[in-house]
Amino acid sequence: MEGTGKIVELVQTVAVEYGLKVVAAIAILVVGRILAGCLKRLIQGMMDRRSVDPTITGFVTSLAYIGMMAFVVLAALGQLGIQTTSFIAILGAAGLAIGLAIGLALQGSLSNFAAGFLMIVFRPFKVGDFIEGAGVSGTVEKIEMFTTTLRTGDNKIIIVPNARLCNDNIVNYSARETRRVDLTVGAAYDADIVHVKRVLEEILQEDGRVLDDPAPLIAVGELADSSINFVVRAWVKSSDYWGVFFDVTEKVKLRFDQEGIGIPYPTRDIHVYEEKRA
């Protein structure tokens, strides 16, 4: 009975001692996470009031939050009596396979962080730009430490690692204030070329979104198999690109119908030969 009492007493002592440490560590994690979130919102509010570029704001707030959380985790481990240097040594001795896995993970994270830093410095795009890269396209919502978030035209969210964007071609459709709308319009071979060009010019002139400088271009681009193809090039503001593209395409069909200009479709002449048998 005496031995059992000592065991119970020992268990109670260990539970009290380490139980308090575990509770304290959990409290540090919870409070630290709340403080990290408050710090992130505070920094974002300060940068928003100073009208800092949202691209830089997202990156800095993400960096501050992750740095704060790393400090909180180290503090919680210290409360448990775990020395971080010893903890790292234990992880290093856990095995070659685990070490290689952690190394590869860190390598990917570091490359994403470096890529995010380079994007902030060289600014190939910013928040609000419509870009294409890494096999996807969309409007940039935010640039964080390791990832960039894009929103597609149908309102889907795509999260792309920064390293993939930096290692791929980036097409920024919003980098310039103006864009050129390129259309190819086919007309029948019996149509009057001068008449067709005049109708196309009137369509562009009637659209107030088409810019006068640079001037629109309308020219015969190709004598195709079944049509004369006209090249129509008009400069517009980047925000008006798709509106002008769709509206002009529709107006071409309506005006060609009114003017009696045929829009041909591929045709094929079939010659049938009758074979005479003796």
Coordinates of C-alpha atoms in Angstrom, one line a residue:
M1 CA 0.0 0.0 0.0
E2 CA 2.9 2.3 0.8
G3 CA 4.4 1.7 -2.7
T4 CA 1.1 2.4 -4.3
G5 CA 0.7 5.6 -2.4
K6 CA 4.1 6.8 -3.6
I7 CA 3.2 6.0 -7.2
V8 CA -0.1 7.9 -7.0
E9 CA 1.7 10.8 -5.3
L10 CA 4.4 10.8 -8.1
V11 CA 1.7 10.7 -10.8
Q12 CA -0.1 13.6 -9.2
T13 CA 3.1 15.6 -8.9
V14 CA 4.0 15.0 -12.5
A15 CA 0.5 15.8 -13.7
V16 CA 0.4 19.0 -11.7
E17 CA 3.8 20.1 -12.9
Y18 CA 3.5 19.3 -16.6
G19 CA -0.2 19.8 -16.8
L20 CA 0.3 23.4 -15.8
K21 CA 3.0 23.7 -18.4
V22 CA 0.8 22.2 -21.1
V23 CA -2.1 24.6 -20.2
A24 CA 0.3 27.5 -20.3
A25 CA 1.7 26.5 -23.7
I26 CA -1.8 26.2 -25.1
A27 CA -2.7 29.6 -23.6
I28 CA 0.4 31.1 -25.3
L29 CA -0.6 29.6 -28.6
V30 CA -4.2 30.9 -28.4
V31 CA -3.3 34.4 -27.1
G32 CA -0.4 34.6 -29.5
R33 CA -2.5 33.8 -32.5
I34 CA -5.0 36.5 -31.5
L35 CA -2.2 39.0 -31.0
A36 CA -0.7 38.0 -34.4
G37 CA -4.1 38.6 -36.1
C38 CA -4.4 42.0 -34.3
L39 CA -0.9 42.9 -35.4
K40 CA -1.7 42.0 -39.0
R41 CA -4.9 44.1 -39.0
L42 CA -3.1 47.0 -37.3
I43 CA -0.3 47.0 -40.0
Q44 CA -2.9 46.7 -42.8
G45 CA -4.9 49.6 -41.4
M46 CA -1.8 51.8 -41.1
M47 CA -0.7 51.0 -44.6
D48 CA -4.2 51.5 -46.0
R49 CA -4.4 54.9 -44.3
R50 CA -1.1 55.9 -46.0
S51 CA -2.5 54.6 -49.4
V52 CA 0.3 52.0 -49.7
D53 CA 0.0 49.8 -52.8
P54 CA -2.2 46.8 -51.9
T55 CA 0.5 44.6 -53.5
I56 CA 3.0 45.6 -50.9
T57 CA 0.4 45.7 -48.1
G58 CA -0.6 42.0 -48.6
F59 CA 3.0 40.9 -48.7
V60 CA 4.1 42.8 -45.6
T61 CA 1.1 41.8 -43.5
S62 CA 1.6 38.2 -44.4
L63 CA 5.3 38.4 -43.5
A64 CA 4.4 40.0 -40.1
Y65 CA 1.8 37.4 -39.2
I66 CA 4.0 34.4 -40.0
G67 CA 6.9 36.0 -38.1
M68 CA 4.7 36.6 -35.1
M69 CA 3.4 33.0 -35.2
A70 CA 6.9 31.6 -35.4
F71 CA 7.8 33.5 -32.3
V72 CA 4.7 32.3 -30.5
V73 CA 5.4 28.6 -31.4
L74 CA 9.0 29.0 -30.0
A75 CA 7.6 30.6 -26.8
A76 CA 5.1 27.7 -26.4
L77 CA 7.9 25.1 -26.8
G78 CA 10.1 27.0 -24.3
Q79 CA 7.2 26.9 -21.8
L80 CA 7.1 23.1 -22.2
G81 CA 10.8 23.0 -21.3
I82 CA 11.9 22.1 -24.9
Q83 CA 15.0 24.0 -26.0
T84 CA 14.7 24.9 -29.6
T85 CA 18.3 24.0 -30.3
S86 CA 17.8 20.6 -28.9
F87 CA 14.5 20.3 -30.7
I88 CA 16.2 21.0 -34.0
A89 CA 18.9 18.5 -33.2
I90 CA 16.3 15.8 -32.5
L91 CA 14.6 16.5 -35.8
G92 CA 17.9 16.3 -37.5
A93 CA 18.6 12.9 -36.0
A94 CA 15.1 11.5 -36.7
G95 CA 16.3 9.9 -39.9
L96 CA 17.6 10.6 -43.4
A97 CA 14.2 10.3 -45.1
I98 CA 12.5 12.8 -42.7
G99 CA 15.4 15.2 -43.1
L100 CA 15.3 15.1 -46.8
A101 CA 11.5 15.6 -46.8
I102 CA 11.9 18.7 -44.5
G103 CA 14.7 20.0 -46.6
L104 CA 12.7 19.7 -49.8
A105 CA 9.7 21.4 -48.2
L106 CA 11.9 24.2 -46.9
Q107 CA 13.5 24.6 -50.3
G108 CA 10.1 25.0 -51.9
S109 CA 9.0 27.5 -49.3
L110 CA 12.2 29.5 -49.6
S111 CA 11.9 29.6 -53.4
N112 CA 8.3 30.8 -53.1
F113 CA 9.4 33.4 -50.6
A114 CA 12.2 34.6 -52.8
A115 CA 9.9 34.7 -55.8
G116 CA 7.4 36.8 -53.9
F117 CA 10.1 39.2 -52.8
L118 CA 11.3 39.6 -56.4
M119 CA 7.7 40.2 -57.6
I120 CA 7.3 43.0 -55.0
V121 CA 10.7 44.5 -56.1
F122 CA 10.3 44.3 -59.9
R123 CA 6.5 44.6 -60.0
P124 CA 5.6 42.6 -63.1
F125 CA 2.0 42.9 -61.9
K126 CA 0.1 44.4 -59.0
V127 CA -3.2 43.8 -57.2
G128 CA -6.1 44.4 -59.6
D129 CA -4.2 43.4 -62.8
F130 CA -5.5 40.7 -65.1
I131 CA -2.6 38.4 -65.8
E132 CA -1.9 35.0 -67.4
G133 CA 0.9 32.8 -66.0
A134 CA 1.7 29.3 -64.7
G135 CA -1.1 27.9 -67.0
V136 CA -3.9 30.0 -65.4
S137 CA -5.3 33.5 -65.8
G138 CA -7.3 35.9 -63.6
T139 CA -7.3 39.1 -61.7
V140 CA -4.7 39.4 -58.9
E141 CA -6.4 39.5 -55.5
K142 CA -3.4 39.5 -53.3
I143 CA 0.3 38.7 -53.2
E144 CA 1.5 36.9 -50.0
M145 CA 4.8 35.5 -48.8
F146 CA 4.5 32.2 -50.6
T147 CA 1.5 32.4 -52.9
T148 CA -0.5 34.7 -55.2
T149 CA -4.3 34.6 -55.3
L150 CA -6.1 35.0 -58.6
R151 CA -9.8 35.4 -59.2
T152 CA -11.1 34.1 -62.6
G153 CA -13.8 35.6 -64.7
D154 CA -16.3 33.1 -63.4
N155 CA -15.4 34.1 -59.8
K156 CA -13.2 31.1 -58.9
I157 CA -10.2 31.5 -56.7
I158 CA -6.8 30.1 -57.9
I159 CA -3.9 30.1 -55.4
V160 CA -0.6 29.9 -57.3
P161 CA 2.9 29.3 -55.7
N162 CA 5.0 32.4 -56.3
A163 CA 7.9 30.3 -57.7
R164 CA 5.7 29.0 -60.5
L165 CA 4.7 32.5 -61.6
C166 CA 8.3 33.7 -61.6
N167 CA 9.5 30.6 -63.5
D168 CA 6.9 31.0 -66.2
N169 CA 6.0 33.6 -68.8
I170 CA 3.7 36.3 -67.4
V171 CA 1.2 38.1 -69.6
N172 CA -0.1 41.3 -68.0
Y173 CA -3.2 42.5 -69.8
S174 CA -3.6 45.5 -67.5
A175 CA 0.0 46.8 -67.6
R176 CA -1.0 49.5 -70.2
E177 CA -3.9 51.8 -70.3
T178 CA -4.8 50.9 -73.8
R179 CA -5.2 47.7 -75.8
R180 CA -5.8 46.9 -79.5
V181 CA -8.8 45.0 -80.5
D182 CA -8.0 42.7 -83.5
L183 CA -10.8 41.4 -85.7
T184 CA -10.9 39.5 -88.9
V185 CA -14.0 40.1 -91.0
G186 CA -14.8 38.0 -94.1
A187 CA -16.8 39.3 -97.0
A188 CA -18.0 37.6 -100.2
Y189 CA -15.8 37.9 -103.3
D190 CA -18.6 39.8 -105.2
A191 CA -18.7 42.5 -102.5
D192 CA -17.3 46.0 -103.3
I193 CA -14.1 46.4 -101.3
V194 CA -14.5 50.2 -101.0
H195 CA -18.1 49.7 -99.7
V196 CA -17.0 47.1 -97.1
K197 CA -14.2 49.3 -95.8
R198 CA -16.5 52.3 -95.5
V199 CA -19.1 50.3 -93.6
L200 CA -16.4 49.0 -91.2
E201 CA -15.1 52.6 -90.7
E202 CA -18.6 53.8 -89.8
I203 CA -19.0 51.0 -87.3
L204 CA -15.9 52.1 -85.5
Q205 CA -16.7 55.8 -85.7
E206 CA -20.1 55.2 -84.1
D207 CA -18.5 53.5 -81.1
G208 CA -17.3 56.2 -78.7
R209 CA -15.0 53.8 -76.9
V210 CA -12.7 53.5 -80.0
L211 CA -9.8 55.9 -79.7
D212 CA -8.8 58.3 -82.5
D213 CA -5.1 58.0 -81.6
P214 CA -3.7 55.6 -82.6
A215 CA -6.1 55.6 -85.6
P216 CA -8.0 52.5 -86.4
L217 CA -6.7 50.3 -89.3
I218 CA -8.9 48.6 -91.8
A219 CA -7.2 46.7 -94.6
V220 CA -7.5 43.7 -96.9
G221 CA -5.6 41.0 -95.1
E222 CA -6.1 37.9 -97.1
L223 CA -7.7 36.6 -100.3
A224 CA -8.9 33.3 -98.7
D225 CA -10.5 30.3 -100.4
S226 CA -14.1 31.6 -100.1
S227 CA -13.9 35.1 -98.7
I228 CA -12.0 38.4 -98.7
N229 CA -10.7 38.8 -95.2
F230 CA -10.5 42.3 -93.8
V231 CA -8.2 43.1 -90.9
V232 CA -9.9 45.5 -88.4
R233 CA -7.6 46.9 -85.6
A234 CA -8.9 49.5 -83.1
W235 CA -7.3 50.9 -80.0
V236 CA -9.4 51.1 -76.8
K237 CA -9.0 51.5 -73.1
S238 CA -8.0 48.2 -71.5
S239 CA -11.2 48.2 -69.4
D240 CA -13.3 48.5 -72.6
Y241 CA -11.6 45.7 -74.5
W242 CA -14.2 42.9 -74.3
G243 CA -17.1 45.3 -74.6
V244 CA -15.8 46.7 -77.8
F245 CA -14.8 43.3 -79.1
F246 CA -18.3 41.8 -78.6
D247 CA -20.3 44.9 -79.7
V248 CA -18.3 45.5 -82.9
T249 CA -18.6 41.8 -83.9
E250 CA -22.4 42.0 -83.5
K251 CA -22.6 45.3 -85.3
V252 CA -20.7 43.9 -88.3
K253 CA -23.2 41.2 -88.8
L254 CA -26.2 43.6 -88.5
R255 CA -24.7 46.3 -90.7
F256 CA -23.6 43.7 -93.4
D257 CA -27.1 42.4 -93.5
Q258 CA -28.5 45.9 -94.0
E259 CA -25.9 46.8 -96.6
G260 CA -26.4 43.5 -98.5
I261 CA -22.8 42.4 -97.9
G262 CA -22.5 38.7 -97.8
I263 CA -20.5 36.9 -95.1
P264 CA -19.6 33.6 -96.9
Y265 CA -19.1 30.3 -95.3
P266 CA -16.8 27.6 -96.7
T267 CA -18.3 26.0 -99.9
R268 CA -17.1 23.2 -102.1
D269 CA -17.9 22.4 -105.7
I270 CA -18.5 18.7 -106.3
H271 CA -18.1 17.4 -109.8
V272 CA -19.8 14.1 -110.6
Y273 CA -18.5 12.1 -113.6
E274 CA -20.5 9.3 -115.1
E275 CA -18.4 6.4 -116.1
K276 CA -19.6 4.7 -119.3
R277 CA -19.3 1.0 -119.4
A278 CA -19.1 -0.9 -122.6

